[in-house]
């Protein structure tokens, strides 16, 4: 498999909606169906979006009688195509819906699909969260009809330039010896456990360059946002709060990916640029490269008082503190019965931040896992001599909480 094909497989395994953009006849749909059905063993539902009546996804309205609070009322139910009903009822299987001719589709057809892709709803049916979505389209220079795609639609996908000419030898081999079933690489078994740390890294990235929170917009002195060149952002991904969250998930999916290091780097680059756009994607990759010198949460918590953050750059200080807080929070929420030791180490780290004169970092870190929402792990006990160190942090957290009420 070439890097483009591997990127598609990783995106599907991580449940990232992926949009393939390429000229006609390049095998987008054929490869996708083979990958899904023969390599991954999932169910595949191909659609021509430009031919779909909105009721296929949104549902055909019809009247039914329904009991509500002990009284039967006539109500309207919307029933979509049987493929979506099948997907909704199959809570154990994985179904992949691929929408082809995406560039030809009208705004109405795309809008109908948005509730499906981001809200997991088709008509009156809720889709299981393991449902995957793909799309394929021709660029404007070769599409039969091309309708511009505005950011509310374009920023819901991971874009991938699909072009066999990048790896022509793969096509030649297939022509001469037959097309092989692609072998989809596996993600690390616990890759989702890395999502809290990946989110912390994306927050650190946003603190380094706050404009990625509203790329394409200018924040005025009165707090208003304006977009001076809306046309520039048609038909492309860009950074915003939703895509930053998607990028965190994509980055986590590449940690421990069972591929050679060079391929992991290439897949990660494709995913992050495809979600955030070229400029913000490159900036994030650069940030991730130099942040590798920062110890992981596990390394920090192995010796919570052994790291000196005072000489670090401010964005890297934030990255370390937020990563530790997010990591401990995830452990307490997901492994409440076995996380008491790490919770205690997290408290020691917060106290260590106070000792180093980094009270703001201590407050931020503690605020991620010392909350009523998160609670406490079983058998949790603060380490000796920690409570006194934590008092400034706890007072600051109390004042912040009081101010939010």
XYZ file of C-alpha atoms in Angstrom:
405
model
C 0.000 0.000 0.000
C 1.192 3.514 -0.772
C 1.017 6.392 1.722
C -2.294 7.681 0.376
C -3.892 4.265 0.794
C -2.419 3.815 4.259
C -3.732 7.244 5.263
C -7.260 6.246 4.233
C -7.000 3.016 6.232
C -5.744 4.809 9.354
C -8.477 7.453 9.076
C -11.135 4.754 8.855
C -9.746 2.810 11.802
C -9.682 6.025 13.864
C -13.207 6.970 12.689
C -12.129 10.198 11.022
C -14.415 11.202 8.114
C -12.217 11.354 5.019
C -12.744 13.145 1.702
C -10.790 11.935 -1.335
C -10.215 14.582 -4.003
C -8.932 13.470 -7.420
C -9.565 13.533 -11.132
C -11.845 10.910 -12.631
C -10.826 7.279 -13.091
C -8.221 7.074 -10.342
C -9.826 4.280 -8.330
C -11.169 6.208 -5.357
C -14.390 4.242 -5.048
C -12.965 0.856 -6.072
C -10.105 1.014 -3.583
C -12.404 2.217 -0.799
C -14.864 -0.642 -1.268
C -12.072 -3.244 -1.410
C -10.406 -1.804 1.694
C -13.635 -1.737 3.676
C -15.131 -5.069 2.665
C -12.109 -7.329 2.091
C -9.391 -5.846 4.313
C -11.356 -4.464 7.253
C -14.347 -6.804 6.962
C -16.929 -4.051 7.427
C -20.145 -3.331 5.513
C -19.901 -0.800 2.679
C -22.718 1.431 1.427
C -21.848 3.489 -1.704
C -23.951 6.512 -2.606
C -23.956 9.053 -5.441
C -24.671 12.141 -3.384
C -25.564 14.333 -6.362
C -28.421 11.925 -7.197
C -29.853 11.572 -3.695
C -33.248 12.922 -2.799
C -32.931 14.534 0.667
C -35.476 12.079 2.072
C -33.067 9.161 1.437
C -31.009 10.411 4.382
C -33.402 12.823 6.098
C -36.279 10.367 5.978
C -39.718 10.184 4.378
C -42.320 11.634 6.765
C -45.246 9.414 7.674
C -47.796 9.378 10.486
C -47.669 6.883 13.343
C -49.448 6.561 16.679
C -47.128 6.881 19.662
C -47.784 6.656 23.378
C -46.408 9.664 25.278
C -46.964 9.870 29.052
C -49.691 7.252 28.868
C -51.595 8.951 26.043
C -51.519 7.919 22.369
C -50.829 10.787 19.975
C -50.521 10.914 16.186
C -46.938 11.982 15.392
C -44.702 12.254 12.348
C -41.777 9.879 11.960
C -39.123 10.226 9.266
C -37.842 6.918 7.880
C -34.627 6.972 5.773
C -33.403 4.423 3.231
C -33.165 0.828 4.437
C -29.343 0.995 4.461
C -29.454 3.608 7.217
C -32.083 1.646 9.131
C -29.859 -1.432 8.874
C -26.901 0.605 10.135
C -28.920 1.975 13.046
C -30.091 -1.476 14.155
C -26.701 -3.196 13.797
C -25.105 -1.923 16.995
C -22.335 -4.559 16.923
C -21.153 -4.233 13.314
C -19.324 -1.404 11.560
C -20.902 0.216 8.504
C -19.121 2.622 6.163
C -21.174 5.035 4.049
C -19.308 6.594 1.128
C -20.730 9.596 -0.751
C -19.343 9.943 -4.275
C -19.709 12.895 -6.661
C -19.491 15.187 -3.656
C -18.451 18.200 -5.730
C -21.535 17.839 -7.944
C -23.959 17.766 -5.030
C -26.108 20.788 -4.250
C -26.046 22.679 -0.976
C -29.336 21.033 0.024
C -27.941 17.546 -0.549
C -24.772 18.325 1.410
C -26.712 19.951 4.253
C -28.888 16.858 4.608
C -25.750 14.787 4.941
C -24.144 17.011 7.610
C -26.532 15.868 10.332
C -25.606 12.296 9.445
C -21.826 12.790 9.438
C -21.555 14.933 12.589
C -24.775 14.118 14.458
C -25.045 10.427 13.553
C -28.730 10.836 12.681
C -30.657 9.707 9.616
C -34.319 10.632 9.745
C -35.665 9.411 13.068
C -32.850 6.894 13.558
C -29.667 7.271 15.575
C -26.553 5.773 13.988
C -24.065 3.870 16.199
C -20.940 5.888 16.959
C -18.760 3.292 15.251
C -20.347 4.191 11.888
C -17.753 5.548 9.423
C -18.167 8.114 6.643
C -16.218 8.746 3.452
C -16.659 11.044 0.474
C -15.056 11.432 -2.945
C -15.063 14.274 -5.432
C -13.457 15.671 -8.567
C -11.722 19.055 -8.342
C -13.174 22.045 -10.167
C -10.864 21.610 -13.180
C -12.440 18.281 -14.183
C -15.814 18.001 -12.428
C -18.969 17.693 -14.554
C -20.570 20.279 -12.291
C -18.806 21.940 -9.377
C -20.574 23.591 -6.478
C -18.315 25.483 -4.112
C -18.052 24.082 -0.608
C -18.277 26.575 2.261
C -16.339 26.039 5.530
C -19.323 24.670 7.520
C -19.137 21.666 5.158
C -15.453 21.568 4.244
C -14.233 21.604 7.864
C -16.073 18.397 8.716
C -13.659 16.257 6.697
C -10.064 15.192 6.500
C -9.094 16.086 2.921
C -6.714 13.852 0.995
C -5.325 14.444 -2.494
C -5.764 11.041 -4.163
C -3.463 10.664 -7.132
C -2.019 7.349 -8.421
C 0.612 9.280 -10.377
C 2.378 9.873 -7.052
C 3.117 6.137 -6.923
C 2.777 4.887 -10.483
C 4.742 1.721 -9.784
C 1.873 0.454 -7.618
C -0.522 0.871 -10.545
C 1.871 -0.876 -12.954
C 2.231 -3.826 -10.612
C -1.525 -4.113 -10.280
C -1.992 -4.028 -14.050
C 0.610 -6.737 -14.617
C 0.026 -9.092 -11.707
C -3.482 -8.288 -10.477
C -4.765 -6.017 -7.759
C -3.960 -7.213 -4.278
C -6.267 -6.835 -1.308
C -4.866 -3.943 0.749
C -3.580 -4.775 4.217
C -4.817 -2.095 6.610
C -2.290 -1.230 9.333
C -3.443 -1.596 12.916
C -3.576 1.228 15.400
C -1.982 0.779 18.811
C -4.265 -1.250 21.056
C -4.672 1.603 23.550
C -4.437 4.515 21.123
C -7.550 6.247 22.476
C -5.849 6.522 25.875
C -3.494 9.032 24.206
C -6.351 11.394 23.252
C -6.253 13.447 26.507
C -2.515 14.038 26.080
C -3.010 14.845 22.383
C -5.706 17.372 23.305
C -3.297 19.009 25.752
C -0.730 19.288 22.964
C -3.294 20.947 20.701
C -4.145 23.414 23.463
C -0.432 24.175 23.788
C -0.289 24.698 20.026
C -3.238 27.096 20.181
C -1.612 29.046 23.004
C 1.514 29.421 20.858
C -0.541 30.712 17.907
C -4.045 31.808 19.038
C -5.056 32.663 15.450
C -5.580 28.961 14.686
C -8.713 29.187 16.842
C -10.299 31.435 14.203
C -8.204 31.034 11.043
C -9.381 33.373 8.301
C -11.021 35.750 10.774
C -9.702 38.929 12.363
C -10.537 39.605 15.997
C -11.363 43.286 16.424
C -10.716 45.439 19.466
C -14.392 45.262 20.427
C -14.332 41.453 20.306
C -16.087 41.092 16.942
C -14.817 38.616 14.374
C -14.687 39.530 10.699
C -13.630 37.480 7.677
C -12.029 39.859 5.158
C -11.748 37.294 2.351
C -14.451 34.603 2.576
C -13.796 33.294 -0.948
C -10.266 32.291 0.068
C -11.667 29.630 2.393
C -13.995 27.848 -0.013
C -13.270 24.216 -0.936
C -10.526 23.617 1.624
C -9.961 22.701 5.263
C -8.916 25.251 7.872
C -8.282 25.475 11.607
C -11.184 26.109 13.979
C -12.237 24.606 17.333
C -13.839 21.584 15.646
C -10.868 20.767 13.421
C -8.401 21.277 16.287
C -10.325 18.605 18.187
C -10.259 16.339 15.130
C -6.514 16.917 14.813
C -5.974 15.772 18.398
C -7.763 12.514 17.614
C -5.800 12.090 14.390
C -2.491 12.679 16.171
C -3.387 10.174 18.898
C -4.223 7.561 16.254
C -0.669 7.753 14.880
C 1.016 7.166 18.248
C 2.158 3.563 18.335
C 0.978 3.011 14.754
C 2.403 -0.303 13.577
C 4.380 1.038 10.611
C 7.977 2.102 9.895
C 8.808 5.529 11.345
C 8.970 7.235 7.949
C 5.493 6.027 7.016
C 4.079 7.090 10.380
C 5.462 10.597 9.794
C 3.951 10.741 6.300
C 0.534 9.504 7.446
C 0.514 11.965 10.346
C 1.364 14.789 7.942
C -1.441 13.799 5.552
C -4.001 13.634 8.347
C -3.099 16.882 10.102
C -2.779 18.913 6.885
C -5.991 17.344 5.611
C -7.850 18.447 8.734
C -6.276 21.852 9.444
C -5.109 22.885 5.977
C -1.527 23.144 4.727
C -0.392 26.202 6.703
C -1.814 25.283 10.107
C -1.008 21.610 9.536
C 2.658 22.404 8.864
C 2.798 24.666 11.914
C 1.357 21.917 14.120
C 3.812 19.348 12.760
C 6.665 21.733 13.555
C 5.315 22.222 17.078
C 4.997 18.460 17.586
C 8.567 17.962 16.388
C 10.231 20.202 18.965
C 7.777 19.192 21.714
C 9.204 15.670 21.501
C 11.970 16.913 23.779
C 9.340 17.476 26.467
C 8.884 14.459 28.787
C 5.650 12.521 28.553
C 3.148 12.562 31.457
C 4.247 9.048 32.428
C 7.883 10.193 32.578
C 7.008 13.257 34.667
C 4.884 11.252 37.113
C 7.624 8.635 37.547
C 9.526 11.386 39.428
C 7.025 14.220 39.950
C 9.475 16.491 41.773
C 12.439 15.846 39.504
C 11.651 18.095 36.541
C 12.667 21.755 36.418
C 10.269 23.797 34.278
C 11.599 27.253 35.147
C 13.948 27.539 32.162
C 11.468 26.147 29.633
C 9.651 28.300 27.091
C 6.195 29.311 28.295
C 4.346 27.228 25.712
C 6.347 24.121 26.657
C 5.721 24.733 30.359
C 2.028 24.819 29.574
C 2.330 21.651 27.488
C 3.971 19.702 30.340
C 1.539 20.890 33.017
C -1.608 20.449 30.914
C -0.509 17.039 29.643
C 0.025 15.762 33.189
C -3.325 17.130 34.345
C -5.177 15.660 31.365
C -3.405 12.315 31.789
C -4.318 12.021 35.490
C -7.877 13.097 34.749
C -8.223 10.351 32.125
C -6.867 7.740 34.531
C -9.235 8.712 37.334
C -12.269 8.747 35.054
C -11.487 5.491 33.260
C -9.549 3.512 35.884
C -10.982 4.742 39.177
C -10.138 1.574 41.103
C -6.437 1.497 40.200
C -5.365 5.129 39.741
C -4.814 6.234 43.358
C -1.004 6.109 43.052
C -0.904 8.230 39.884
C -3.431 10.642 41.401
C -1.130 11.120 44.374
C 1.833 11.633 42.073
C -0.210 14.247 40.221
C -0.730 16.111 43.501
C 3.005 15.949 44.175
C 3.669 17.451 40.740
C 1.211 20.293 41.419
C 3.000 21.011 44.690
C 6.313 20.926 42.836
C 5.017 23.556 40.415
C 4.155 25.771 43.381
C 7.659 25.277 44.773
C 9.094 26.496 41.471
C 7.013 29.660 41.550
C 4.685 28.473 38.781
C 1.403 28.978 40.602
C -0.587 29.650 37.424
C 0.582 26.358 35.936
C -0.195 24.560 39.190
C -3.740 25.928 39.196
C -4.304 24.979 35.572
C -2.908 21.445 36.072
C -4.867 20.776 39.281
C -8.034 22.177 37.728
C -8.022 19.362 35.208
C -8.319 16.524 37.728
C -9.200 18.028 41.152
C -12.857 18.706 40.412
C -16.174 17.388 41.681
C -16.947 16.266 38.140
C -13.901 13.985 38.049
C -14.080 12.853 41.666
C -11.471 10.790 43.459
C -9.966 7.384 42.761
C -10.582 4.532 45.172
C -8.303 4.618 48.253
C -6.953 8.041 47.295
C -4.579 9.613 49.852
C -2.598 12.824 49.365
C 1.165 12.316 49.757
C 2.732 13.549 52.998
C 3.532 17.264 53.247
C 1.570 17.974 50.061
C -1.548 19.668 51.423
C 0.331 22.709 52.744
C 2.007 23.222 49.360
C -1.338 22.927 47.606
C -3.169 25.528 49.675
C -2.356 28.470 47.335
C -3.507 26.407 44.363
C -6.700 25.291 46.089
C -7.524 28.871 47.094
C -6.975 30.025 43.512
C -9.244 27.249 42.225
C -11.894 28.236 44.772
C -11.736 31.870 43.691
C -11.971 30.922 40.014
C -14.969 28.681 40.706
C -16.661 31.440 42.704
C -16.141 33.880 39.869
C -17.794 31.532 37.366
C -20.999 31.246 39.395
